[in-house]
């Protein structure tokens, strides 16, 4: 029997089994999807959230029932849902691409299917119209899919850098002798051999395998040094290796690894000391002079801090211990600390030692969140000649200037410097980026004297170790917002024809502070703003917190329900529900006994990688992390502390012995394992330090090598991923970066942010690249350590050098 439309055209009878089954399946899918959305939407409404999901769920459920009954009205309802969803999405988030995807993409797919099956419901007269709508939906989906492979949220540069004259060293006379090349922390190399025109010709010149594959959380984060014709690198467990700078062949290795290498192993770099080339060495009363070298032994020295807290010196030529340093080549850094747990590396220094003239300046790393009674954060300076203690800065007892009195220790649990300081040799100041006081997330028993140093930058007289000034970036830090990045020193115009010596400090909060490094006074405006006042029992919070309003901030906005994201509308809804259930009133919401959201998160904003400053134009290159965490204070009496999963960071529990609580850590992810807030989750950007303005911004890397729930994405979609490590800039206007989640070393034009070259590495990297010109061959190399990216299961032990092809 024919079914006719009103104009007499013959309808397409839905009497074939295949069409009936297809309509039924489509109807069931819509019906159950609608019920799920409606149920979740009802819960969201009860939490004060959006009504959209309930209404959309009811609409989909009704459409599903109508499809099961083969009613043409079903198509009209789907069309209305598509239009309503588009209007709602634009109202919520405008036309931003990635926030639009989970809102609109599912309905484009549903609309496409609805257009294709509509003639089965309404007759042949509607076939042409249906094909038109199907084509429209198909085009939108294809265009949307293609757009996924293009970067979004890009801020293009609209100005050109103002170039300043800098001294170049293309002749191989320069060494990369410090972690950030110079003590100013700028990671700038005065080379122009590799430039924007020829960088595309870079190729692997040599590679080396260190013979140590990091386990667990122990990704290699090393930046090598280069002295003359030798490159010096280290492994996460403290093995030091010397390589030929032109071939990568091993010259020597020294194995200083402790017996226990299973916990949070790091070596971000080694130090270098050459006594004969020290300019204006410090002279101290009672300070011994270096022992006379025997047959030239230890005329050049590699300085290393091991994972079991020993300071050692190694002959840079032979790889042998310098026997005249300390006790047969070693200084015990546990001296004066008192009780330190030794069953795991509980105290060490994970960053490269800082060599200033004839001093070695060291902080220390302690295992976060273990106890209210942890080793001291004392900062110490040792003679680079003999290993003798020259001065100590005890944050809790300034009267202690060297070793503690007999029977005493340095003040326990004070803020520590686990990262890298910067140094101004002319001012005679060393600038310390300090951590927060232990334990990280509850501070009810912290003494007032040390509170002022928590998460602060402190300037010390490097000759005496006495404090000159302090600037705090977080008051009473109970969010683990320690200052992780090395400060960068750069002179900025003062508006009067002169320059002001500035210190630029990146923070985990995404705030950037610019201070006069002589006094600690802000150059760019800093404003104290009120913050939430709720806090856990026995603790307290500051009434205000400092915001650097005179500098750009990154990822520092307060999250709202509209910022929630997901690969589908289901996990986006789940993230909205979870967000509404969390304790969150903005950045400084204090940890509580209900799940609390911390954003930007204690991994960053900006982490230890720091900034790279192109000294030829005053552009500062930065990369950030936007990974919120969820923490919860659990009353100690309700848990068996002995059974805690005690690790470091997300997925672990900090015991916080001596406090009323333990604290759980979780990632703020959707049910699919994707971050709940909208991308990007990390960006590359440049800031003009002369104007304090953002110049350009781009998403950092792709999801190509990301592994989610055991599945590798394998698509180069530039969402912008969390990044670790830092960049290195050159006088030719390039910045090199490798710390993305995908396995690439990139070169970018620092004036525009455009990628001009990239090379695939065997695994990801968390190391900051470095570059040098070989004094032997005259070739410029870019070197990176690839040991694995944080969110990837792949690990490696590669040192890779890139260079232009050899000229004939």
Short mmCIF file of N, CA and C in Angstrom, two decimals, residues 70-233:
data_model
loop_
_atom_site.label_atom_id
_atom_site.label_comp_id
_atom_site.label_asym_id
_atom_site.label_seq_id
_atom_site.Cartn_x
_atom_site.Cartn_y
_atom_site.Cartn_z
N UNK A 70 8.01 6.11 13.93
CA UNK A 70 8.17 6.54 12.54
C UNK A 70 7.30 7.76 12.23
N UNK A 71 7.39 8.78 13.09
CA UNK A 71 6.63 10.02 12.91
C UNK A 71 7.55 11.11 12.34
N UNK A 72 7.13 11.79 11.27
CA UNK A 72 7.95 12.86 10.69
C UNK A 72 8.27 13.98 11.66
N UNK A 73 7.45 14.16 12.69
CA UNK A 73 7.71 15.22 13.66
C UNK A 73 9.08 15.04 14.34
N UNK A 74 9.59 13.82 14.35
CA UNK A 74 10.89 13.56 14.98
C UNK A 74 11.98 14.42 14.36
N UNK A 75 11.95 14.55 13.02
CA UNK A 75 12.97 15.35 12.33
C UNK A 75 12.89 16.81 12.73
N UNK A 76 11.66 17.30 12.89
CA UNK A 76 11.48 18.71 13.27
C UNK A 76 12.04 18.96 14.66
N UNK A 77 11.87 18.01 15.55
CA UNK A 77 12.39 18.17 16.91
C UNK A 77 13.91 18.17 16.90
N UNK A 78 14.51 17.26 16.10
CA UNK A 78 15.96 17.25 15.99
C UNK A 78 16.47 18.57 15.42
N UNK A 79 15.79 19.08 14.38
CA UNK A 79 16.20 20.35 13.80
C UNK A 79 16.12 21.47 14.83
N UNK A 80 15.06 21.47 15.61
CA UNK A 80 14.91 22.49 16.64
C UNK A 80 16.02 22.36 17.69
N UNK A 81 16.39 21.14 18.05
CA UNK A 81 17.46 20.93 19.01
C UNK A 81 18.80 21.43 18.48
N UNK A 82 19.07 21.19 17.19
CA UNK A 82 20.32 21.66 16.60
C UNK A 82 20.39 23.18 16.66
N UNK A 83 19.32 23.85 16.26
CA UNK A 83 19.30 25.31 16.27
C UNK A 83 19.40 25.84 17.70
N UNK A 84 18.63 25.25 18.61
CA UNK A 84 18.65 25.70 20.00
C UNK A 84 20.03 25.49 20.62
N UNK A 85 20.67 24.37 20.30
CA UNK A 85 22.00 24.09 20.84
C UNK A 85 23.01 25.10 20.33
N UNK A 86 22.93 25.43 19.03
CA UNK A 86 23.83 26.43 18.47
C UNK A 86 23.65 27.77 19.18
N UNK A 87 22.40 28.20 19.36
CA UNK A 87 22.15 29.48 20.01
C UNK A 87 22.64 29.46 21.46
N UNK A 88 22.39 28.36 22.15
CA UNK A 88 22.84 28.23 23.55
C UNK A 88 24.36 28.26 23.63
N UNK A 89 25.04 27.53 22.72
CA UNK A 89 26.50 27.47 22.74
C UNK A 89 27.10 28.85 22.49
N UNK A 90 26.56 29.57 21.50
CA UNK A 90 27.08 30.91 21.22
C UNK A 90 26.85 31.82 22.41
N UNK A 91 25.70 31.68 23.06
CA UNK A 91 25.42 32.50 24.24
C UNK A 91 26.40 32.19 25.38
N UNK A 92 26.75 30.90 25.53
CA UNK A 92 27.65 30.51 26.62
C UNK A 92 29.10 30.88 26.35
N UNK A 93 29.59 30.58 25.15
CA UNK A 93 31.04 30.69 24.95
C UNK A 93 31.42 31.41 23.66
N UNK A 94 30.46 32.03 22.98
CA UNK A 94 30.79 32.72 21.75
C UNK A 94 31.10 31.73 20.65
N UNK A 95 32.08 32.06 19.82
CA UNK A 95 32.43 31.18 18.69
C UNK A 95 33.79 30.52 18.88
N UNK A 96 34.25 30.41 20.11
CA UNK A 96 35.53 29.74 20.39
C UNK A 96 35.45 28.29 19.93
N UNK A 97 36.45 27.86 19.17
CA UNK A 97 36.35 26.56 18.48
C UNK A 97 36.29 25.38 19.45
N UNK A 98 37.29 25.23 20.30
CA UNK A 98 37.34 24.03 21.13
C UNK A 98 36.19 23.95 22.14
N UNK A 99 35.78 25.05 22.78
CA UNK A 99 34.60 24.95 23.63
C UNK A 99 33.33 24.58 22.85
N UNK A 100 33.29 24.94 21.55
CA UNK A 100 32.11 24.63 20.76
C UNK A 100 32.02 23.15 20.39
N UNK A 101 33.17 22.47 20.29
CA UNK A 101 33.18 21.10 19.76
C UNK A 101 32.27 20.15 20.52
N UNK A 102 32.41 19.97 21.84
CA UNK A 102 31.53 18.99 22.51
C UNK A 102 30.09 19.45 22.60
N UNK A 103 29.85 20.73 22.45
CA UNK A 103 28.48 21.24 22.49
C UNK A 103 27.76 20.97 21.18
N UNK A 104 28.43 21.22 20.06
CA UNK A 104 27.75 21.20 18.76
C UNK A 104 28.01 19.94 17.95
N UNK A 105 29.21 19.36 18.05
CA UNK A 105 29.55 18.22 17.19
C UNK A 105 28.56 17.06 17.32
N UNK A 106 28.14 16.66 18.54
CA UNK A 106 27.19 15.55 18.62
C UNK A 106 25.88 15.84 17.87
N UNK A 107 25.43 17.09 17.93
CA UNK A 107 24.16 17.41 17.27
C UNK A 107 24.32 17.55 15.76
N UNK A 108 25.52 17.87 15.30
CA UNK A 108 25.75 17.83 13.86
C UNK A 108 25.67 16.40 13.34
N UNK A 109 26.22 15.47 14.10
CA UNK A 109 26.13 14.05 13.70
C UNK A 109 24.68 13.59 13.74
N UNK A 110 23.98 13.92 14.81
CA UNK A 110 22.56 13.55 14.92
C UNK A 110 21.75 14.19 13.80
N UNK A 111 22.04 15.47 13.51
CA UNK A 111 21.33 16.15 12.43
C UNK A 111 21.59 15.53 11.08
N UNK A 112 22.84 15.09 10.84
CA UNK A 112 23.17 14.42 9.58
C UNK A 112 22.36 13.15 9.42
N UNK A 113 22.35 12.33 10.45
CA UNK A 113 21.58 11.08 10.37
C UNK A 113 20.09 11.38 10.20
N UNK A 114 19.58 12.36 10.95
CA UNK A 114 18.17 12.71 10.85
C UNK A 114 17.81 13.16 9.44
N UNK A 115 18.69 13.94 8.80
CA UNK A 115 18.42 14.40 7.43
C UNK A 115 18.42 13.23 6.46
N UNK A 116 19.32 12.28 6.67
CA UNK A 116 19.39 11.13 5.77
C UNK A 116 18.15 10.23 5.87
N UNK A 117 17.61 10.07 7.07
CA UNK A 117 16.47 9.15 7.24
C UNK A 117 15.12 9.86 7.13
N UNK A 118 15.15 11.22 7.03
CA UNK A 118 13.87 11.94 7.01
C UNK A 118 12.96 11.50 5.86
N UNK A 119 13.45 11.27 4.63
CA UNK A 119 12.55 10.82 3.55
C UNK A 119 11.83 9.52 3.88
N UNK A 120 12.42 8.70 4.72
CA UNK A 120 11.74 7.45 5.09
C UNK A 120 10.49 7.75 5.92
N UNK A 121 10.47 8.91 6.53
CA UNK A 121 9.33 9.29 7.36
C UNK A 121 8.33 10.17 6.61
N UNK A 122 8.83 11.06 5.74
CA UNK A 122 7.98 12.10 5.17
C UNK A 122 7.71 11.95 3.69
N UNK A 123 8.34 11.03 3.01
CA UNK A 123 8.05 10.81 1.61
C UNK A 123 9.10 11.39 0.68
N UNK A 124 9.03 10.97 -0.60
CA UNK A 124 10.03 11.37 -1.59
C UNK A 124 10.05 12.86 -1.85
N UNK A 125 8.95 13.52 -1.61
CA UNK A 125 8.90 14.96 -1.88
C UNK A 125 9.92 15.71 -1.04
N UNK A 126 10.33 15.13 0.02
CA UNK A 126 11.29 15.79 0.92
C UNK A 126 12.73 15.32 0.69
N UNK A 127 12.95 14.48 -0.32
CA UNK A 127 14.28 13.91 -0.53
C UNK A 127 15.31 14.98 -0.86
N UNK A 128 14.95 15.88 -1.77
CA UNK A 128 15.90 16.92 -2.16
C UNK A 128 16.27 17.81 -1.00
N UNK A 129 15.24 18.24 -0.24
CA UNK A 129 15.50 19.09 0.93
C UNK A 129 16.36 18.36 1.95
N UNK A 130 16.05 17.10 2.16
CA UNK A 130 16.82 16.30 3.13
C UNK A 130 18.27 16.15 2.70
N UNK A 131 18.47 15.91 1.40
CA UNK A 131 19.84 15.79 0.91
C UNK A 131 20.60 17.10 1.11
N UNK A 132 19.92 18.21 0.91
CA UNK A 132 20.56 19.50 1.12
C UNK A 132 21.01 19.69 2.56
N UNK A 133 20.10 19.35 3.51
CA UNK A 133 20.47 19.46 4.92
C UNK A 133 21.58 18.47 5.28
N UNK A 134 21.49 17.26 4.71
CA UNK A 134 22.53 16.26 4.98
C UNK A 134 23.89 16.76 4.47
N UNK A 135 23.87 17.37 3.29
CA UNK A 135 25.12 17.89 2.74
C UNK A 135 25.66 19.02 3.61
N UNK A 136 24.76 19.88 4.12
CA UNK A 136 25.19 20.97 4.99
C UNK A 136 25.85 20.42 6.26
N UNK A 137 25.17 19.45 6.88
CA UNK A 137 25.74 18.86 8.10
C UNK A 137 27.07 18.17 7.81
N UNK A 138 27.14 17.48 6.67
CA UNK A 138 28.38 16.78 6.32
C UNK A 138 29.52 17.77 6.10
N UNK A 139 29.22 18.87 5.41
CA UNK A 139 30.24 19.89 5.18
C UNK A 139 30.72 20.49 6.50
N UNK A 140 29.77 20.78 7.40
CA UNK A 140 30.15 21.35 8.70
C UNK A 140 31.01 20.37 9.49
N UNK A 141 30.65 19.09 9.43
CA UNK A 141 31.44 18.10 10.17
C UNK A 141 32.83 17.96 9.58
N UNK A 142 32.93 17.90 8.25
CA UNK A 142 34.24 17.79 7.61
C UNK A 142 35.08 19.03 7.90
N UNK A 143 34.44 20.21 7.79
CA UNK A 143 35.16 21.45 8.08
C UNK A 143 35.61 21.49 9.53
N UNK A 144 34.73 21.04 10.44
CA UNK A 144 35.10 21.00 11.84
C UNK A 144 36.24 20.05 12.11
N UNK A 145 36.20 18.87 11.45
CA UNK A 145 37.27 17.90 11.64
C UNK A 145 38.58 18.46 11.11
N UNK A 146 38.54 19.09 9.94
CA UNK A 146 39.76 19.68 9.39
C UNK A 146 40.28 20.78 10.29
N UNK A 147 39.38 21.54 10.90
CA UNK A 147 39.79 22.64 11.77
C UNK A 147 40.46 22.15 13.04
N UNK A 148 40.20 20.89 13.40
CA UNK A 148 40.85 20.34 14.59
C UNK A 148 42.36 20.28 14.45
N UNK A 149 42.85 20.28 13.20
CA UNK A 149 44.28 20.17 12.96
C UNK A 149 44.94 21.53 12.79
N UNK A 150 44.19 22.58 13.05
CA UNK A 150 44.73 23.93 13.00
C UNK A 150 44.73 24.52 14.42
N UNK A 151 45.73 25.31 14.76
CA UNK A 151 45.75 25.91 16.10
C UNK A 151 44.65 26.95 16.27
N UNK A 152 44.02 26.96 17.43
CA UNK A 152 42.97 27.91 17.73
C UNK A 152 43.36 28.71 18.98
N UNK A 153 42.70 29.82 19.15
CA UNK A 153 43.05 30.69 20.27
C UNK A 153 44.38 31.36 20.09
N UNK A 154 44.79 31.55 18.83
CA UNK A 154 46.10 32.13 18.54
C UNK A 154 46.04 33.65 18.65
N UNK A 155 47.01 34.21 19.34
CA UNK A 155 47.21 35.65 19.34
C UNK A 155 48.38 35.94 18.42
N UNK A 156 48.10 36.60 17.30
CA UNK A 156 49.15 36.90 16.34
C UNK A 156 49.89 38.17 16.75
N UNK A 157 51.18 38.19 16.45
CA UNK A 157 51.98 39.37 16.73
C UNK A 157 51.57 40.52 15.80
N UNK A 158 51.42 41.69 16.36
CA UNK A 158 51.07 42.87 15.58
C UNK A 158 52.17 43.92 15.62
N UNK A 159 53.25 43.62 16.32
CA UNK A 159 54.39 44.54 16.42
C UNK A 159 55.66 43.79 16.07
N UNK A 160 56.69 44.52 15.74
CA UNK A 160 58.00 43.95 15.47
C UNK A 160 58.93 44.28 16.64
N UNK A 161 59.83 43.35 16.99
CA UNK A 161 60.73 43.62 18.12
C UNK A 161 61.68 44.77 17.81
N UNK A 162 62.02 45.50 18.86
CA UNK A 162 63.01 46.56 18.75
C UNK A 162 64.38 45.97 19.09
N UNK A 163 65.22 45.86 18.10
CA UNK A 163 66.48 45.16 18.26
C UNK A 163 67.51 46.01 19.01
N UNK A 164 68.23 45.37 19.91
CA UNK A 164 69.36 45.97 20.60
C UNK A 164 70.64 45.25 20.18
N UNK A 165 71.71 45.95 20.17
CA UNK A 165 72.99 45.34 19.80
C UNK A 165 73.46 44.42 20.92
N UNK A 166 73.83 43.20 20.57
CA UNK A 166 74.39 42.26 21.54
C UNK A 166 75.70 41.72 20.98
N UNK A 167 76.59 41.37 21.87
CA UNK A 167 77.85 40.79 21.43
C UNK A 167 77.65 39.36 20.97
N UNK A 168 78.19 39.02 19.81
CA UNK A 168 78.05 37.67 19.27
C UNK A 168 79.30 36.85 19.54
N UNK A 169 79.14 35.54 19.53
CA UNK A 169 80.27 34.64 19.79
C UNK A 169 80.17 33.43 18.86
N UNK A 170 80.13 33.69 17.56
CA UNK A 170 80.01 32.61 16.59
C UNK A 170 81.32 31.87 16.34
N UNK A 171 82.41 32.28 17.01
CA UNK A 171 83.73 31.71 16.74
C UNK A 171 84.07 30.52 17.62
N UNK A 172 83.13 30.08 18.46
CA UNK A 172 83.41 28.94 19.33
C UNK A 172 84.08 29.31 20.63
N UNK A 173 84.16 30.62 20.91
CA UNK A 173 84.84 31.05 22.13
C UNK A 173 83.96 30.97 23.37
N UNK A 174 82.65 30.84 23.18
CA UNK A 174 81.72 30.84 24.32
C UNK A 174 81.48 29.43 24.82
N UNK A 175 81.34 29.29 26.12
CA UNK A 175 80.95 28.02 26.74
C UNK A 175 79.54 28.12 27.29
N UNK A 176 78.83 27.01 27.32
CA UNK A 176 77.56 26.92 28.07
C UNK A 176 77.95 26.37 29.44
N UNK A 177 78.32 27.28 30.34
CA UNK A 177 78.95 26.87 31.59
C UNK A 177 78.01 26.84 32.78
N UNK A 178 76.77 27.27 32.61
CA UNK A 178 75.78 27.26 33.68
C UNK A 178 74.48 26.66 33.17
N UNK A 179 73.62 26.27 34.08
CA UNK A 179 72.36 25.63 33.71
C UNK A 179 71.57 26.44 32.69
N UNK A 180 71.50 27.76 32.87
CA UNK A 180 70.75 28.63 31.95
C UNK A 180 71.69 29.41 31.05
N UNK A 181 72.87 28.86 30.80
CA UNK A 181 73.95 29.46 30.03
C UNK A 181 74.67 30.50 30.87
N UNK A 182 74.01 31.57 31.28
CA UNK A 182 74.59 32.54 32.18
C UNK A 182 73.90 32.50 33.53
N UNK A 183 74.48 33.20 34.49
CA UNK A 183 73.91 33.23 35.83
C UNK A 183 72.64 34.07 35.91
N UNK A 184 72.36 34.86 34.86
CA UNK A 184 71.17 35.71 34.86
C UNK A 184 69.89 34.93 34.57
N UNK A 185 70.00 33.67 34.20
CA UNK A 185 68.81 32.84 34.02
C UNK A 185 68.03 33.13 32.75
N UNK A 186 68.68 33.71 31.72
CA UNK A 186 67.94 34.09 30.51
C UNK A 186 67.92 33.02 29.43
N UNK A 187 68.82 32.03 29.50
CA UNK A 187 68.88 30.98 28.48
C UNK A 187 69.03 31.57 27.07
N UNK A 188 69.89 32.55 26.98
CA UNK A 188 70.15 33.22 25.71
C UNK A 188 71.53 32.83 25.21
N UNK A 189 71.61 32.51 23.90
CA UNK A 189 72.89 32.14 23.30
C UNK A 189 73.23 33.15 22.20
N UNK A 190 74.41 33.75 22.24
CA UNK A 190 74.76 34.82 21.29
C UNK A 190 75.27 34.28 19.95
N UNK A 191 74.49 33.39 19.34
CA UNK A 191 74.90 32.74 18.10
C UNK A 191 73.89 33.07 16.99
N UNK A 192 74.40 33.16 15.75
CA UNK A 192 73.53 33.42 14.60
C UNK A 192 73.77 32.46 13.45
N UNK A 193 74.58 31.42 13.67
CA UNK A 193 74.88 30.50 12.58
C UNK A 193 73.61 29.80 12.09
N UNK A 194 72.79 29.34 13.02
CA UNK A 194 71.48 28.76 12.67
C UNK A 194 70.47 29.90 12.75
N UNK A 195 69.83 30.18 11.63
CA UNK A 195 68.89 31.31 11.61
C UNK A 195 67.57 30.89 10.99
N UNK A 196 66.67 31.84 10.81
CA UNK A 196 65.34 31.53 10.32
C UNK A 196 65.34 31.05 8.87
N UNK A 197 66.37 31.40 8.13
CA UNK A 197 66.44 30.98 6.74
C UNK A 197 66.96 29.56 6.57
N UNK A 198 67.90 29.14 7.43
CA UNK A 198 68.50 27.82 7.22
C UNK A 198 68.09 26.78 8.26
N UNK A 199 67.29 27.17 9.25
CA UNK A 199 66.96 26.24 10.32
C UNK A 199 66.26 24.99 9.79
N UNK A 200 65.56 25.12 8.67
CA UNK A 200 64.88 23.96 8.09
C UNK A 200 65.83 22.88 7.64
N UNK A 201 67.13 23.16 7.55
CA UNK A 201 68.11 22.17 7.13
C UNK A 201 68.71 21.39 8.30
N UNK A 202 68.33 21.71 9.53
CA UNK A 202 68.89 21.01 10.68
C UNK A 202 68.66 19.51 10.56
N UNK A 203 69.66 18.76 10.99
CA UNK A 203 69.57 17.30 10.98
C UNK A 203 70.36 16.76 12.17
N UNK A 204 70.09 15.50 12.51
CA UNK A 204 70.81 14.89 13.62
C UNK A 204 72.29 14.79 13.28
N UNK A 205 73.12 15.39 14.11
CA UNK A 205 74.57 15.33 13.92
C UNK A 205 75.17 14.16 14.68
N UNK A 206 74.67 13.92 15.88
CA UNK A 206 75.08 12.75 16.67
C UNK A 206 74.06 12.48 17.75
N UNK A 207 74.07 11.27 18.26
CA UNK A 207 73.22 10.92 19.39
C UNK A 207 73.97 9.95 20.29
N UNK A 208 73.54 9.91 21.54
CA UNK A 208 74.22 9.09 22.54
C UNK A 208 73.17 8.49 23.45
N UNK A 209 73.34 7.22 23.81
CA UNK A 209 72.47 6.56 24.78
C UNK A 209 73.19 6.49 26.12
N UNK A 210 72.54 7.01 27.17
CA UNK A 210 73.19 7.09 28.49
C UNK A 210 73.21 5.77 29.23
N UNK A 211 72.44 4.79 28.76
CA UNK A 211 72.46 3.48 29.40
C UNK A 211 71.66 3.40 30.66
N UNK A 212 70.75 4.34 30.83
CA UNK A 212 69.91 4.34 32.02
C UNK A 212 68.49 4.74 31.63
N UNK A 213 67.60 3.80 31.66
CA UNK A 213 66.20 4.10 31.39
C UNK A 213 65.50 4.42 32.69
N UNK A 214 64.96 5.62 32.77
CA UNK A 214 64.31 6.07 34.01
C UNK A 214 63.09 5.22 34.30
N UNK A 215 62.85 5.00 35.57
CA UNK A 215 61.73 4.18 36.01
C UNK A 215 60.70 5.05 36.72
N UNK A 216 59.44 4.67 36.59
CA UNK A 216 58.38 5.36 37.31
C UNK A 216 58.31 6.82 36.95
N UNK A 217 58.45 7.68 37.95
CA UNK A 217 58.32 9.12 37.73
C UNK A 217 59.64 9.76 37.34
N UNK A 218 60.68 8.97 37.13
CA UNK A 218 62.03 9.54 37.00
C UNK A 218 62.38 9.85 35.55
N UNK A 219 61.66 10.79 34.94
CA UNK A 219 62.02 11.21 33.61
C UNK A 219 63.29 12.05 33.67
N UNK A 220 64.11 11.96 32.65
CA UNK A 220 65.31 12.78 32.60
C UNK A 220 64.93 14.22 32.31
N UNK A 221 65.47 15.16 33.07
CA UNK A 221 65.16 16.57 32.91
C UNK A 221 66.45 17.38 32.79
N UNK A 222 67.47 16.79 32.24
CA UNK A 222 68.81 17.35 32.26
C UNK A 222 69.04 18.34 31.12
N UNK A 223 69.72 19.43 31.43
CA UNK A 223 70.28 20.33 30.42
C UNK A 223 71.80 20.20 30.49
N UNK A 224 72.45 19.70 29.45
CA UNK A 224 73.90 19.51 29.51
C UNK A 224 74.66 20.83 29.57
N UNK A 225 75.91 20.75 29.99
CA UNK A 225 76.87 21.85 29.87
C UNK A 225 77.80 21.57 28.70
N UNK A 226 78.43 22.63 28.19
CA UNK A 226 79.47 22.50 27.16
C UNK A 226 80.63 23.39 27.55
N UNK A 227 81.80 22.77 27.67
CA UNK A 227 83.02 23.49 27.97
C UNK A 227 84.05 23.10 26.91
N UNK A 228 84.39 24.03 26.05
CA UNK A 228 85.33 23.72 24.98
C UNK A 228 84.81 22.63 24.07
N UNK A 229 85.57 21.57 23.94
CA UNK A 229 85.19 20.50 23.00
C UNK A 229 84.47 19.35 23.70
N UNK A 230 83.92 19.60 24.91
CA UNK A 230 83.29 18.52 25.67
C UNK A 230 81.90 18.94 26.16
N UNK A 231 80.98 18.01 26.09
CA UNK A 231 79.62 18.18 26.62
C UNK A 231 79.50 17.30 27.86
N UNK A 232 78.92 17.86 28.93
CA UNK A 232 78.77 17.12 30.19
C UNK A 232 77.27 16.97 30.49
N UNK A 233 76.87 15.75 30.78
CA UNK A 233 75.48 15.50 31.08
C UNK A 233 75.38 14.56 32.28
#
